[in-house]
Coordinates of C-alpha atoms in Angstrom, one line a residue:
X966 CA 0.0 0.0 0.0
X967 CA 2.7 2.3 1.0
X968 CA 4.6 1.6 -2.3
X969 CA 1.7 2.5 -4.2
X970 CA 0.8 5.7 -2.4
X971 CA 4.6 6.7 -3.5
X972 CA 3.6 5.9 -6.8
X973 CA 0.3 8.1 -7.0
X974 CA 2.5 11.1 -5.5
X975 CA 5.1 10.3 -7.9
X976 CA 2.8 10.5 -11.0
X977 CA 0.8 13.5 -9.6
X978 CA 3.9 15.3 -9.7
X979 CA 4.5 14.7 -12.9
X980 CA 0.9 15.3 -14.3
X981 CA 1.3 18.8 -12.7
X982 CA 4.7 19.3 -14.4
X983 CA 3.2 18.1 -17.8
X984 CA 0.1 20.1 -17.2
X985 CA 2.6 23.4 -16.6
X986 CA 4.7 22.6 -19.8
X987 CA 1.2 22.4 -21.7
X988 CA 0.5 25.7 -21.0
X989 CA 4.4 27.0 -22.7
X990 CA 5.3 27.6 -19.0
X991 CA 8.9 27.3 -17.7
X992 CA 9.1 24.4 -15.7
X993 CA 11.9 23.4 -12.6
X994 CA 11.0 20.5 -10.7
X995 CA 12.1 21.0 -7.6
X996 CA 12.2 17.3 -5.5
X997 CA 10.1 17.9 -2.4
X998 CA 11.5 17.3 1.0
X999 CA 10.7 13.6 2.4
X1000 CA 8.8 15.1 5.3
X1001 CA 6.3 17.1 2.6
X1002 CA 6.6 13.7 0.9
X1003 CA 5.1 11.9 3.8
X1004 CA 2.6 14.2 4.7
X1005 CA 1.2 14.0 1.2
X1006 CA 1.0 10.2 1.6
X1007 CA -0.6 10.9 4.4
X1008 CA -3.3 12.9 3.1
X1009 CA -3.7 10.7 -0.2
X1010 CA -4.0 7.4 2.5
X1011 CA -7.2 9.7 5.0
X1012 CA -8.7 10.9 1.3
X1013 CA -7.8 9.1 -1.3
X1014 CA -11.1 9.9 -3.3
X1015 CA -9.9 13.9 -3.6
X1016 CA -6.6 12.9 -5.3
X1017 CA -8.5 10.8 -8.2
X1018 CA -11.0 13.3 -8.1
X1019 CA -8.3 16.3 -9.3
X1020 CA -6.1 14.2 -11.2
X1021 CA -10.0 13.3 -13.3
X1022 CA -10.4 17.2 -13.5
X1023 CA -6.9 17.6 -14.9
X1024 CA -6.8 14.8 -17.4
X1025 CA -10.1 16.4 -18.6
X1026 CA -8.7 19.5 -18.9
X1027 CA -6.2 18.0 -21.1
X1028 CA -9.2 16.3 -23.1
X1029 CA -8.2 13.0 -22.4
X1030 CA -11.4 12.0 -21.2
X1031 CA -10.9 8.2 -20.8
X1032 CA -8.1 8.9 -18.3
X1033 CA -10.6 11.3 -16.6
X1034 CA -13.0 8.6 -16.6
X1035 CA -10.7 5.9 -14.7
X1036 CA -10.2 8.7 -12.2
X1037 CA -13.6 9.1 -11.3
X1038 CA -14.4 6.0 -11.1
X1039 CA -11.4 5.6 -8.7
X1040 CA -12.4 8.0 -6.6
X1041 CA -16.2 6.7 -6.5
X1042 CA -14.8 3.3 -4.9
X1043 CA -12.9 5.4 -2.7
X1044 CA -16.3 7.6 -1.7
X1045 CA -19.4 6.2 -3.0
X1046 CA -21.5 9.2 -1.8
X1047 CA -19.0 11.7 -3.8
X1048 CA -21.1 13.4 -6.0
X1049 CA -19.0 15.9 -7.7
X1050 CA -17.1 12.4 -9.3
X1051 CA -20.3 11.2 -11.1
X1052 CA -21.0 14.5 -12.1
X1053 CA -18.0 14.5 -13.3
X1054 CA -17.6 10.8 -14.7
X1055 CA -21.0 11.6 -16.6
X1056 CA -19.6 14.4 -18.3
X1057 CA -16.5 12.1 -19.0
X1058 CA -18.8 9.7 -20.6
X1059 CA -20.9 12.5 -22.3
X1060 CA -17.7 13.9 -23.9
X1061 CA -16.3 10.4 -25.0
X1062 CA -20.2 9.9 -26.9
X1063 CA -21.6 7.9 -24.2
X1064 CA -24.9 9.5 -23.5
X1065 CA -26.9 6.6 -22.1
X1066 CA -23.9 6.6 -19.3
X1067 CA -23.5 9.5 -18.8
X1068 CA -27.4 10.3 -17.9
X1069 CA -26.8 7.6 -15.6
X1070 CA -23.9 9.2 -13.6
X1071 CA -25.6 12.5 -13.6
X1072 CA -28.7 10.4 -12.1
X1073 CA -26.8 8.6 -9.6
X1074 CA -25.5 12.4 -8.4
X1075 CA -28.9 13.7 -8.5
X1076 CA -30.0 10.9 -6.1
X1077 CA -27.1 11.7 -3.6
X1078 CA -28.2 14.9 -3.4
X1079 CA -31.7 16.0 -4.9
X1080 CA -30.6 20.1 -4.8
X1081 CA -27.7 19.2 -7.0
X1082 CA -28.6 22.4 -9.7
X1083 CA -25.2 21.5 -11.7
X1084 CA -26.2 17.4 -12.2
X1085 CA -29.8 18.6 -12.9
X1086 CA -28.6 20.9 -15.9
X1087 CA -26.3 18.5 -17.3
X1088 CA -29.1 15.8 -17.0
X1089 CA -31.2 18.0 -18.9
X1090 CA -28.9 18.8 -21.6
X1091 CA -27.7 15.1 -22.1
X1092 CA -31.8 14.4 -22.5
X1093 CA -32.3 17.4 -24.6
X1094 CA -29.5 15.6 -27.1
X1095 CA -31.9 12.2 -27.0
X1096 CA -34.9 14.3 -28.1
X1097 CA -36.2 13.8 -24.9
X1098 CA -37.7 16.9 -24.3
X1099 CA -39.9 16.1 -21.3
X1100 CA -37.3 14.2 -19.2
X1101 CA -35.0 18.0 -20.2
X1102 CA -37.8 20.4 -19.3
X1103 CA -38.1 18.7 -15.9
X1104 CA -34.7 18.9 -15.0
X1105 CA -33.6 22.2 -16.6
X1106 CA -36.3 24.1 -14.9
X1107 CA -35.2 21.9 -11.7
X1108 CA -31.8 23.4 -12.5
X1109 CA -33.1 27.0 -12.8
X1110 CA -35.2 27.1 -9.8
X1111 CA -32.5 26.2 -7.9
X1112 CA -29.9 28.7 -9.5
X1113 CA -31.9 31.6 -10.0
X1114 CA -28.5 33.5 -10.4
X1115 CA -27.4 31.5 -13.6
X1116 CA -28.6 33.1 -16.7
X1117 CA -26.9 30.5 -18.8
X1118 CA -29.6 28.1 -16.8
X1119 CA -32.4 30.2 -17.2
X1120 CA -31.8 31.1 -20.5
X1121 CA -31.7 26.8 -22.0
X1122 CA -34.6 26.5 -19.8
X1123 CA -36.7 28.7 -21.6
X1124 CA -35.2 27.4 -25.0
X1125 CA -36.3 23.9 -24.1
X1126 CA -39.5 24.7 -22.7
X1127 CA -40.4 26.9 -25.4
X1128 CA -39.0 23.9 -27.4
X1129 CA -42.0 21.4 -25.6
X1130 CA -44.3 23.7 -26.3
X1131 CA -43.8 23.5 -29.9
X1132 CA -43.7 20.1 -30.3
X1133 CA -47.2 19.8 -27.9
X1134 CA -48.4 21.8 -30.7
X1135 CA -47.4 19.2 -33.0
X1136 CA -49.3 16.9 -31.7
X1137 CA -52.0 18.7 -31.1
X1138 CA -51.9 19.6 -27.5
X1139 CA -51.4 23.2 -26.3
X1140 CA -48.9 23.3 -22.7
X1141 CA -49.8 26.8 -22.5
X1142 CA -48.0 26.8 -18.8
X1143 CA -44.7 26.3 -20.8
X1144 CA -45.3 29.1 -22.7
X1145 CA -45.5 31.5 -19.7
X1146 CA -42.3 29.5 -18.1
X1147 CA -40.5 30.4 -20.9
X1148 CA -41.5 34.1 -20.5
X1149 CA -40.6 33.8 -16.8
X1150 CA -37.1 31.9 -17.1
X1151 CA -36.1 34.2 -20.3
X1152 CA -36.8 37.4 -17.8
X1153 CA -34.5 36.1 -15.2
X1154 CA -31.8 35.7 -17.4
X1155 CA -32.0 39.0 -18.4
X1156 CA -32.4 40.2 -14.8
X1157 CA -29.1 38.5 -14.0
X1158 CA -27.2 39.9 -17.4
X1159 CA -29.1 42.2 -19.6
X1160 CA -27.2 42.1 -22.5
X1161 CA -27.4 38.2 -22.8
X1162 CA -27.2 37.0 -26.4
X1163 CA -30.8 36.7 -28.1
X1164 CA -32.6 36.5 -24.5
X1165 CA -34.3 39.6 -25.3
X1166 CA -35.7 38.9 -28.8
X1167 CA -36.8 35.6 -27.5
X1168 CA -38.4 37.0 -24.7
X1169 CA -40.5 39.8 -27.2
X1170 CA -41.6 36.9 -29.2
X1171 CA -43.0 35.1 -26.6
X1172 CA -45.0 38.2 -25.1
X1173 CA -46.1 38.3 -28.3
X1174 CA -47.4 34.9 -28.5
X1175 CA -48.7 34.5 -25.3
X1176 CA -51.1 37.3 -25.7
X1177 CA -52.5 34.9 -27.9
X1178 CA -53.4 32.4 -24.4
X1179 CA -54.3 35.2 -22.2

């Protein structure tokens, strides 16, 4: 076990030198002390989860998402109730075309912890991609109630809702309460930045068209 911890501490150190060097920085390893040394083992032996966790962050940084993905699931066995890594892993899976796994993940982080806005909006957009625009209504506007600061949220929550609405019509059912959750999520977006990109125009087209359900 001890040999192995030396190992992870080894290669962290040289992720983070590799990571530096991606960037065109100047890089001198400098060999850390054997007393920093052990209390990094020490830490990596009491949390274990955190260290796979960050080296998943920084692989994905680097795009290599499968590497990413064999962190988070590292850290998962390591902490089964860490819900940051199946965020994480779903995106990992999401990224590497896996959509069915990754709504999965997000699912399994939603279910940890219900109030999770970030797995909610990443749930919704990885159903939004499947067409399934129900399933991606629910959780977006789950997302944006909960966030209420986020106009990035609020504005893909009136997008898909708006987006529902349309295909109710379709099929010959009229959702008008999507309609006027559009108008209501569009609004807070532009509450929280005013000059967000098309969230005004989509907001006067909808005032316009909701005047028809009044």
């Amino acid at each position: 076990m001890k040999k192995e911890l030396y190992v992870m501490y080894a290669l962290f150190i040289i992720l983070i030198a590799s990571l530096v060097s991606a960037e065109g920085a100047l890089v001198k390893v400098i060999a850390p002390s054997e007393e920093v040394g052990q209390q990094f083992i020490a830490t990596i032996a009491q949390s274990p989860e955190i260290l796979y966790f960050k080296l998943g962050n920084a692989f994905g940084k680097k795009g290599d998402w499968a590497s990413a993905e064999l962190a988070y699931k590292k850290a998962i066995v390591s902490s089964l109730h860490f819900k940051e890594a199946y965020h994480n892993l779903g995106t990992a899976y999401h990224e590497e075309g896996n959509n069915d796994e990754a709504i999965a993940a997000f699912t399994t982080a939603i279910s940890i912890d219900p109030g999770y806005a970030k797995a909610h909006y990443s749930l919704a957009l990885a159903y939004f991609e499947k067409g399934m625009l129900a399933e991606a209504v629910n959780h977006i506007t789950i997302a944006a109630n909960l966030d209420q600061t986020n106009p990035g949220a609020q504005f893909d929550a009136g997008i898909m809702s708006v987006d529902l609405f349309q295909q109710g019509q379709e099929n010959g059912e009229i959702r008008s309460d999507l309609l006027f959750g559009a108008k209501i999520f569009f609004e807070r977006c532009l509450e929280d930045d005013p000059l967000f990109p098309h969230a005004k125009d989509n907001l006067n087209i909808i005032n316009k068209v909701a005047e028809y359900y009044n």
